[in-house]
N, CA, C and O atoms as a printed pandas DataFrame, in Angstrom:
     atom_number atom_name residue_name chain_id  residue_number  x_coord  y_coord  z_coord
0              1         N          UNK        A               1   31.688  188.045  133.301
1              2        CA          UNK        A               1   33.027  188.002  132.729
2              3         C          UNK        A               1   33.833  189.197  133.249
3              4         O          UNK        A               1   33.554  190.395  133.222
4              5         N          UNK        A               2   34.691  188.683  133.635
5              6        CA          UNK        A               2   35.783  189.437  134.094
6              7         C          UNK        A               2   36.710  190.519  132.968
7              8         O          UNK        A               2   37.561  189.766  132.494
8              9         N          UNK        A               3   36.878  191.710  132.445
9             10        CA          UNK        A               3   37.184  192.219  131.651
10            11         C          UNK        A               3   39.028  191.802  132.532
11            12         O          UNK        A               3   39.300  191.624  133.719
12            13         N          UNK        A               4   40.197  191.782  130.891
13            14        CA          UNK        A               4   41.052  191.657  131.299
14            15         C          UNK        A               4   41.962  192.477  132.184
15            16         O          UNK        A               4   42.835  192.133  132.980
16            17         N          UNK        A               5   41.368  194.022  131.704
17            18        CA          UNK        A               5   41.909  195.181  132.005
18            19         C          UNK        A               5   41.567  195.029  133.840
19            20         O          UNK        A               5   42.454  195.120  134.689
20            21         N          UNK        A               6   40.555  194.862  134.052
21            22        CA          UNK        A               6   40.449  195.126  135.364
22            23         C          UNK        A               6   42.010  194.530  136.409
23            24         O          UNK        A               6   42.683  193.557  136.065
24            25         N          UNK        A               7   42.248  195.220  137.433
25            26        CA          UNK        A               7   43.736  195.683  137.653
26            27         C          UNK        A               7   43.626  194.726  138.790
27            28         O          UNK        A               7   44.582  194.783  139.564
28            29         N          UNK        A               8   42.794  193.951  139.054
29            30        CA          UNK        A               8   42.533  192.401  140.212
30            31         C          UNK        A               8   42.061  191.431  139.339
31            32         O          UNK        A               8   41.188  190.624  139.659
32            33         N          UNK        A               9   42.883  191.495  137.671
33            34        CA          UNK        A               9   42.012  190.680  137.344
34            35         C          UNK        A               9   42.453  189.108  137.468
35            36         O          UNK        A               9   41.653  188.173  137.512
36            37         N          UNK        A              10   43.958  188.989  137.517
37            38        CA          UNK        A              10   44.414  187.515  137.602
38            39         C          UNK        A              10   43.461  187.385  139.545
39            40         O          UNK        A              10   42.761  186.507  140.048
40            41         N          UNK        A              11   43.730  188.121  139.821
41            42        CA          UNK        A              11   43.343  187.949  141.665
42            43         C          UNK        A              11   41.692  187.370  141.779
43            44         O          UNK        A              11   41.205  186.883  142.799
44            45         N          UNK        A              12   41.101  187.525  140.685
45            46        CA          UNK        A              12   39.560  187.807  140.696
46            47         C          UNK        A              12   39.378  186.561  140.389
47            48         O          UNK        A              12   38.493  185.937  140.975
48            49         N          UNK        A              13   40.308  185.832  139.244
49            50        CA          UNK        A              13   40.280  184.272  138.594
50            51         C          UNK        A              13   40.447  183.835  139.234
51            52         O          UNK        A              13   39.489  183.062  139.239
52            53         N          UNK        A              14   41.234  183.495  140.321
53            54        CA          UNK        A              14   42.135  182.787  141.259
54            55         C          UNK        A              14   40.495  182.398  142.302
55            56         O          UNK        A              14   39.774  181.401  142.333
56            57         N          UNK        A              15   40.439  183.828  143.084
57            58        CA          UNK        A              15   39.143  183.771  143.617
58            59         C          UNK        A              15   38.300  182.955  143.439
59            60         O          UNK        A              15   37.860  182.220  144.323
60            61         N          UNK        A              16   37.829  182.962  141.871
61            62        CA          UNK        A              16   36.460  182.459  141.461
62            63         C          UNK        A              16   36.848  180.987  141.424
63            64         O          UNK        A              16   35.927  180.262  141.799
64            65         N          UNK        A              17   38.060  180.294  141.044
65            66        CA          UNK        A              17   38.132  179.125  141.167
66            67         C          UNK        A              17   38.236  178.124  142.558
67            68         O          UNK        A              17   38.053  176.920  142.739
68            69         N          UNK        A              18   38.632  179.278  143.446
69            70        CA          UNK        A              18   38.750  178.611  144.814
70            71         C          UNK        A              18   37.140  178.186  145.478
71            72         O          UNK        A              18   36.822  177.357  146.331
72            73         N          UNK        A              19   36.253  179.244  144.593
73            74        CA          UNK        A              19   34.555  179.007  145.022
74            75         C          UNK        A              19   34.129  177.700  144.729
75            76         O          UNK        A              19   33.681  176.811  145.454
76            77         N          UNK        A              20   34.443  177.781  143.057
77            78        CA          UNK        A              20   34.448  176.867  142.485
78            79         C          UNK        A              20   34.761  174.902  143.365
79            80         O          UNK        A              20   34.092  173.870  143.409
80            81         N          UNK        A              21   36.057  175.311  143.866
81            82        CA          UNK        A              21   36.226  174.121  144.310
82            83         C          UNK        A              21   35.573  173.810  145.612
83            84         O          UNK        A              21   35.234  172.702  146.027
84            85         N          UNK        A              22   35.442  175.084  146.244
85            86        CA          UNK        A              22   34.583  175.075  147.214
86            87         C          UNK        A              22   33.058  174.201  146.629
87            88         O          UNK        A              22   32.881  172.987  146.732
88            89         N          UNK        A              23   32.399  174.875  146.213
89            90        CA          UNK        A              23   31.116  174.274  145.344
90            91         C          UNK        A              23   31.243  172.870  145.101
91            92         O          UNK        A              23   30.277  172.123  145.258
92            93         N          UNK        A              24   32.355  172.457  144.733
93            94        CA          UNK        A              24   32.159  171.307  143.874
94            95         C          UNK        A              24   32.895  170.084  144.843
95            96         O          UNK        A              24   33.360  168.999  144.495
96            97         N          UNK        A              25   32.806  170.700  146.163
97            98        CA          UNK        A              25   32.871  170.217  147.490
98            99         C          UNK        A              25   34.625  169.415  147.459
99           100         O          UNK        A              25   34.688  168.225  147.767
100          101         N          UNK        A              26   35.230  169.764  147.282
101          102        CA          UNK        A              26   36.955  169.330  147.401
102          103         C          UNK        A              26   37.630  170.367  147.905
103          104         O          UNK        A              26   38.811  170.100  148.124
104          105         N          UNK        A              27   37.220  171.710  148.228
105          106        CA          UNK        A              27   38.278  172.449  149.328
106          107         C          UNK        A              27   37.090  172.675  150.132
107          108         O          UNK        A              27   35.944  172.678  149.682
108          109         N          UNK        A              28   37.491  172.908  151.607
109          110        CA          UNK        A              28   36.391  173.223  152.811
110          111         C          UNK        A              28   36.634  174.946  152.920
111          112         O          UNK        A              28   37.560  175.665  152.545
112          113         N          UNK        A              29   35.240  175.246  153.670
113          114        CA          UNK        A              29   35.042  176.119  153.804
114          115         C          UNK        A              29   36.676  177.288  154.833
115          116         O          UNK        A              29   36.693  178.515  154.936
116          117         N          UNK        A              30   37.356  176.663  155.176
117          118        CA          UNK        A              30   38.453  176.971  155.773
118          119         C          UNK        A              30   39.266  177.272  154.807
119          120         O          UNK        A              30   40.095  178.153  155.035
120          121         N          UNK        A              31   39.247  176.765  153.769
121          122        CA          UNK        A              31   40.449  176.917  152.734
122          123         C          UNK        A              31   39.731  178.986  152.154
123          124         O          UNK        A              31   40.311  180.036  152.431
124          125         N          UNK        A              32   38.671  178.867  151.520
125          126        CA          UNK        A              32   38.563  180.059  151.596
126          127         C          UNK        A              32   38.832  181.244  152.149
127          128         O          UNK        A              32   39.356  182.261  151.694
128          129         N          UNK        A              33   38.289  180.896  153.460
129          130        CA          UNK        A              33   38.904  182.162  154.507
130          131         C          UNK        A              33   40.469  181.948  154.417
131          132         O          UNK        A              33   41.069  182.691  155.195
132          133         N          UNK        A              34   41.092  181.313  153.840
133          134        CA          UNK        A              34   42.597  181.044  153.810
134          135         C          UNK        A              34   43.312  182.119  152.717
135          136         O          UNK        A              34   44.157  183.014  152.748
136          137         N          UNK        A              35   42.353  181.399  151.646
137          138        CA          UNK        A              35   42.584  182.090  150.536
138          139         C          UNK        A              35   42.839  183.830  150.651
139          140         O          UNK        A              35   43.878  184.461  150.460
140          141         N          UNK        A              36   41.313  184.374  151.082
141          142        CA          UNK        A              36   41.262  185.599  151.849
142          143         C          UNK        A              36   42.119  186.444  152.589
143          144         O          UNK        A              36   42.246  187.665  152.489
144          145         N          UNK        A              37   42.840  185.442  153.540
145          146        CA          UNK        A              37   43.867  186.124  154.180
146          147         C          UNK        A              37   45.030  186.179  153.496
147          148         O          UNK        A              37   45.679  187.220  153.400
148          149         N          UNK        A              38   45.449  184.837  152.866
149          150        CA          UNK        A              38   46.906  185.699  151.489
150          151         C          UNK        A              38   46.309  186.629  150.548
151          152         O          UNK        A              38   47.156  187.416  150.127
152          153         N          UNK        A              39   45.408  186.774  150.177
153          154        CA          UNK        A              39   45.047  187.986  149.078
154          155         C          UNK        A              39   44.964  189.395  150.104
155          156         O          UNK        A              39   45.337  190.481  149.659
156          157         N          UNK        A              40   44.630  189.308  151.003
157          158        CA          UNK        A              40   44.702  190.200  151.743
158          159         C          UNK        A              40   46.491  191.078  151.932
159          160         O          UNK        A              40   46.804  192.259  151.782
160          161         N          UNK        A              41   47.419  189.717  152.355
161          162        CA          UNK        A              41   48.488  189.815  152.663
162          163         C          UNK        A              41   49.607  190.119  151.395
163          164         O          UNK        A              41   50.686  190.685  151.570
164          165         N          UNK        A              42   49.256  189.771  150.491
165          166        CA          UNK        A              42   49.787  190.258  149.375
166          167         C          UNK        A              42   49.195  191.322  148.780
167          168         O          UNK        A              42   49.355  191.276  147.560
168          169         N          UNK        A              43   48.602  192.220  149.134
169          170        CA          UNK        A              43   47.878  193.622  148.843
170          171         C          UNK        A              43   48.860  194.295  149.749
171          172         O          UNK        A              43   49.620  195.218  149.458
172          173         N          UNK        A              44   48.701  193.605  151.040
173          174        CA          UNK        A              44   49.285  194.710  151.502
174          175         C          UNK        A              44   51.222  194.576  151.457
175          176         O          UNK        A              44   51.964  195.137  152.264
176          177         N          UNK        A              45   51.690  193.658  150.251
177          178        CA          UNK        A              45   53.016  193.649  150.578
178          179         C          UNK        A              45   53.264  194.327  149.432
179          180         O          UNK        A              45   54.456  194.575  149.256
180          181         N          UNK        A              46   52.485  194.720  148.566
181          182        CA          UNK        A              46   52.142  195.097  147.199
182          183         C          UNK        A              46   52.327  194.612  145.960
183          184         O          UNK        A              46   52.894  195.197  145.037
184          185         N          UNK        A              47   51.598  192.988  145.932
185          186        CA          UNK        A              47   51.444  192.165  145.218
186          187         C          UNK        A              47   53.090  191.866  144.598
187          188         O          UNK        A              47   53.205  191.645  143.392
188          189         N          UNK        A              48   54.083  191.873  145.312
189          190        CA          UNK        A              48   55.063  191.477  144.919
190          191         C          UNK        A              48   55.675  190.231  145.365
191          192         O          UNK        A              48   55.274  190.091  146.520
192          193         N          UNK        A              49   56.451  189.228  145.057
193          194        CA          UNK        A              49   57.117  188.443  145.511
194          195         C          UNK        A              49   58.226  188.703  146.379
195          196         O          UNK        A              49   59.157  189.071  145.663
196          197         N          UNK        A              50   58.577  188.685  147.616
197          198        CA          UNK        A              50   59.918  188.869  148.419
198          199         C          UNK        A              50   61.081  187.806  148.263
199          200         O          UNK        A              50   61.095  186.576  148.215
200          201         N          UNK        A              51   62.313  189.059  148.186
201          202        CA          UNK        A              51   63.469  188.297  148.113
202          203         C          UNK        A              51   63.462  187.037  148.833
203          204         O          UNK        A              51   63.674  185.928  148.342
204          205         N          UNK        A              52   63.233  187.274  149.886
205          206        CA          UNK        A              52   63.607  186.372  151.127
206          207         C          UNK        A              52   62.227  184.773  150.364
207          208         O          UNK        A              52   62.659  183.653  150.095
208          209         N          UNK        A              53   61.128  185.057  150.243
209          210        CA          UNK        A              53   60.134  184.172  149.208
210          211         C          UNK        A              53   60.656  183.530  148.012
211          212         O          UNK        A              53   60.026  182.539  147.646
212          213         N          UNK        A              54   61.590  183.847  147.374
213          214        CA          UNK        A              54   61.866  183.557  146.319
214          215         C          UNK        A              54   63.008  182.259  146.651
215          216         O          UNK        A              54   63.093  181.150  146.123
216          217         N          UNK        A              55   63.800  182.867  147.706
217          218        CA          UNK        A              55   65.098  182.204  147.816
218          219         C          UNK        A              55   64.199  181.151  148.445
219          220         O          UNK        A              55   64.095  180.486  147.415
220          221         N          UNK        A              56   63.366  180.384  149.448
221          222        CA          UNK        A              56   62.928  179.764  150.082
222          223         C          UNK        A              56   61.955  178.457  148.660
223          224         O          UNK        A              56   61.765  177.247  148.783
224          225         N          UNK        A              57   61.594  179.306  147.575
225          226        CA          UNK        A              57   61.027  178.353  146.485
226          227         C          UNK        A              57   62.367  177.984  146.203
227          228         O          UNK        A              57   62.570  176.806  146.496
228          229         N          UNK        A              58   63.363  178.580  145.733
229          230        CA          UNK        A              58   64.686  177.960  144.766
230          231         C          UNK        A              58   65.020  176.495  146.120
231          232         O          UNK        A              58   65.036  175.277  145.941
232          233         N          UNK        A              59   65.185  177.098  147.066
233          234        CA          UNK        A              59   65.807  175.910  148.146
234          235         C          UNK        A              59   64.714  174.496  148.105
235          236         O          UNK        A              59   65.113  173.344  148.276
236          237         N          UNK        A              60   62.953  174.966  147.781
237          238        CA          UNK        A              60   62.151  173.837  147.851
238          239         C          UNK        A              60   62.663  173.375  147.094
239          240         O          UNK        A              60   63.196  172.294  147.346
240          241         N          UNK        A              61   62.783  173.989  145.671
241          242        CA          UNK        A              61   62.969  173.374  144.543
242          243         C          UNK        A              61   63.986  172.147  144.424
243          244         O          UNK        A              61   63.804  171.032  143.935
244          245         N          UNK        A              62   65.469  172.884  145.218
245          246        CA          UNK        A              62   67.069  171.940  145.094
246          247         C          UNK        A              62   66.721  170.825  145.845
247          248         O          UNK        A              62   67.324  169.773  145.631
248          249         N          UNK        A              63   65.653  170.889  146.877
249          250        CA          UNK        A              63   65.407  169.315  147.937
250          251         C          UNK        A              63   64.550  168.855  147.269
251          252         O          UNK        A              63   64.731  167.649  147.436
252          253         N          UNK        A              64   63.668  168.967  146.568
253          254        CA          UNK        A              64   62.680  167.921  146.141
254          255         C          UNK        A              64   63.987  167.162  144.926
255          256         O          UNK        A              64   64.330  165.985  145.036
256          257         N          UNK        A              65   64.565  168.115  143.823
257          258        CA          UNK        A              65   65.730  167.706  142.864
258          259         C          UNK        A              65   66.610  166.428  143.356
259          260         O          UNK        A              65   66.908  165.430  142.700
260          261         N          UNK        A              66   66.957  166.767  144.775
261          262        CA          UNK        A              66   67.621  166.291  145.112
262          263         C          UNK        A              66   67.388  164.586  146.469
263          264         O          UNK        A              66   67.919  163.805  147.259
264          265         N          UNK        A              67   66.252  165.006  145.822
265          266        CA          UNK        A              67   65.745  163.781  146.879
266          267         C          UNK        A              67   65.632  162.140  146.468
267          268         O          UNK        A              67   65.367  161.944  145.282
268          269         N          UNK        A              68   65.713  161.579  146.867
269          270        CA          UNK        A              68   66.063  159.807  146.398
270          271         C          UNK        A              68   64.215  159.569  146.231
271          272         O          UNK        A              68   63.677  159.160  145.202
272          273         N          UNK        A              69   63.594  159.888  147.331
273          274        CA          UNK        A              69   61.826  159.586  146.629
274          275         C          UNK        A              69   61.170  160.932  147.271
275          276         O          UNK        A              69   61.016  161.205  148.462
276          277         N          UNK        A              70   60.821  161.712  146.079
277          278        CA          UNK        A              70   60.327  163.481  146.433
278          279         C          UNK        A              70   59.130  163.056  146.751
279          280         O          UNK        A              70   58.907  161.911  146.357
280          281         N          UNK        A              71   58.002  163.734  147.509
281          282        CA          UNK        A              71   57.083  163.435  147.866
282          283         C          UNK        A              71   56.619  164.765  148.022
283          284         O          UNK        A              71   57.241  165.588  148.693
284          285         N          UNK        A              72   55.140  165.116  147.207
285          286        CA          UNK        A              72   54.618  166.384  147.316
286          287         C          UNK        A              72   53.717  166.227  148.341
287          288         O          UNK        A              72   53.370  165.088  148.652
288          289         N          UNK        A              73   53.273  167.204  148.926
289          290        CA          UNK        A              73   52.000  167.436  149.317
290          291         C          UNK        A              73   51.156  168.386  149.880
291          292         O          UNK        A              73   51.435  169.048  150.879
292          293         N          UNK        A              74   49.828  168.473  149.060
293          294        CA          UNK        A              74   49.054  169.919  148.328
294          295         C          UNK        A              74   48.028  169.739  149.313
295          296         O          UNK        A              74   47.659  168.697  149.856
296          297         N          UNK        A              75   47.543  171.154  149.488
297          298        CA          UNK        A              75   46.279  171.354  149.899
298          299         C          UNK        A              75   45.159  171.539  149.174
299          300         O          UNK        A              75   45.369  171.248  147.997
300          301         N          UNK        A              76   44.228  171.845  149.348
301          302        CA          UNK        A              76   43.097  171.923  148.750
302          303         C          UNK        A              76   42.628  173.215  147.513
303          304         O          UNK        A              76   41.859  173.448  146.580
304          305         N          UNK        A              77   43.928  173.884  148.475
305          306        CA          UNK        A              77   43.703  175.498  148.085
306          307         C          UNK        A              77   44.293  175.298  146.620
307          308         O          UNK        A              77   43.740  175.614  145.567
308          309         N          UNK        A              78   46.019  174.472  146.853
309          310        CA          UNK        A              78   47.182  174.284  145.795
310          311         C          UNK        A              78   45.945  173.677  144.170
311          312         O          UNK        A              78   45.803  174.005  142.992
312          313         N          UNK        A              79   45.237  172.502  145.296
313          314        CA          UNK        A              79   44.780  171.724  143.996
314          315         C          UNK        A              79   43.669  172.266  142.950
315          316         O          UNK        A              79   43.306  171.845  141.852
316          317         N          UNK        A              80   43.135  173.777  144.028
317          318        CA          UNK        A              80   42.221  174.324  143.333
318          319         C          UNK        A              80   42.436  174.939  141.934
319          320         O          UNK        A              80   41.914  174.749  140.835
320          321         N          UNK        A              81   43.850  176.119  142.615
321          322        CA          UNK        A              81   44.348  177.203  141.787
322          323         C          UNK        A              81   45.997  176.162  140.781
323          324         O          UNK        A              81   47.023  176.546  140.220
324          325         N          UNK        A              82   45.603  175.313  140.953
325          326        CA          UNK        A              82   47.363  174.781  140.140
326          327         C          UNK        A              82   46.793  173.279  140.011
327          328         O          UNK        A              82   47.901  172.869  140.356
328          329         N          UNK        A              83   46.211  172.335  139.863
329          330        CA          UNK        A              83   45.845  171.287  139.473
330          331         C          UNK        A              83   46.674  170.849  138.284
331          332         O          UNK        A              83   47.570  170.028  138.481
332          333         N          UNK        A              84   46.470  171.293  137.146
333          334        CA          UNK        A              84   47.151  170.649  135.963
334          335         C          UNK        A              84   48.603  170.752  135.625
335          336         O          UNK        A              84   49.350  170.264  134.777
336          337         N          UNK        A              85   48.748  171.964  137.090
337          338        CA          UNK        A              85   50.465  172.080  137.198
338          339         C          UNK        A              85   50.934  170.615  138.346
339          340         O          UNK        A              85   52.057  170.115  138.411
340          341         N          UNK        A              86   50.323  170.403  138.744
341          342        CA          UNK        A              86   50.300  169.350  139.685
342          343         C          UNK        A              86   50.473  168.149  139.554
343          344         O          UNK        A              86   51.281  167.381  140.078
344          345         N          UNK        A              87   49.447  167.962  138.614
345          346        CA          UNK        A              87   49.606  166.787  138.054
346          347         C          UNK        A              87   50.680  166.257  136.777
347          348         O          UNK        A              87   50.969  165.066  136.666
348          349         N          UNK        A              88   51.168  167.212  135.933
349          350        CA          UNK        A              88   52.267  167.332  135.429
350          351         C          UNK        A              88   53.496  167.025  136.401
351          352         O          UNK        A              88   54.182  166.103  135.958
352          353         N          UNK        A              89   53.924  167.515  137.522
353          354        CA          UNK        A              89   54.931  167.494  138.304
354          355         C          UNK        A              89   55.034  166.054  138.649
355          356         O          UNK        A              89   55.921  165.663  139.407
């Protein structure tokens, strides 16, 4: 168990579920090392969201809103760490 305090601790959950899906054979071994390299890359941006990131979700957001038939589509990684957000959408 992951204590909450620990200061990687949402990062550590995230992790353990991507194994998880790994394990339970629905993301490939590629998606991990994937995973790896954004946790990596957001350490070093200092776990923040960028302006320029943010504006690029609001714009996904107005085209899917705005679309006559929206059509998602997730990777393995998405379905690991966001599933029940997913399926809601």
């Amino acid at each position: 168990m992951i204590p909450k305090t620990h200061p990687r601790y949402k990062s550590l959950l995230l992790r353990d579920k991507v194994k998880n899906a790994f394990k339970e054979g629905y993301l490939a071994d590629s998606g991990m090392i994937a995973h790896g390299r954004g946790e990596t890359f957001d350490y070093l941006i200092g776990e923040k969201t960028t302006e320029t990131a943010k504006k690029a979700c609001e714009a996904a957001v107005a085209t899917i809103l705005l679309a006559e038939n929206p059509v998602l589509s997730v990777n393995g990684n998405t379905t690991a760490l966001a599933i029940d957000e997913i399926i809601e959408l």
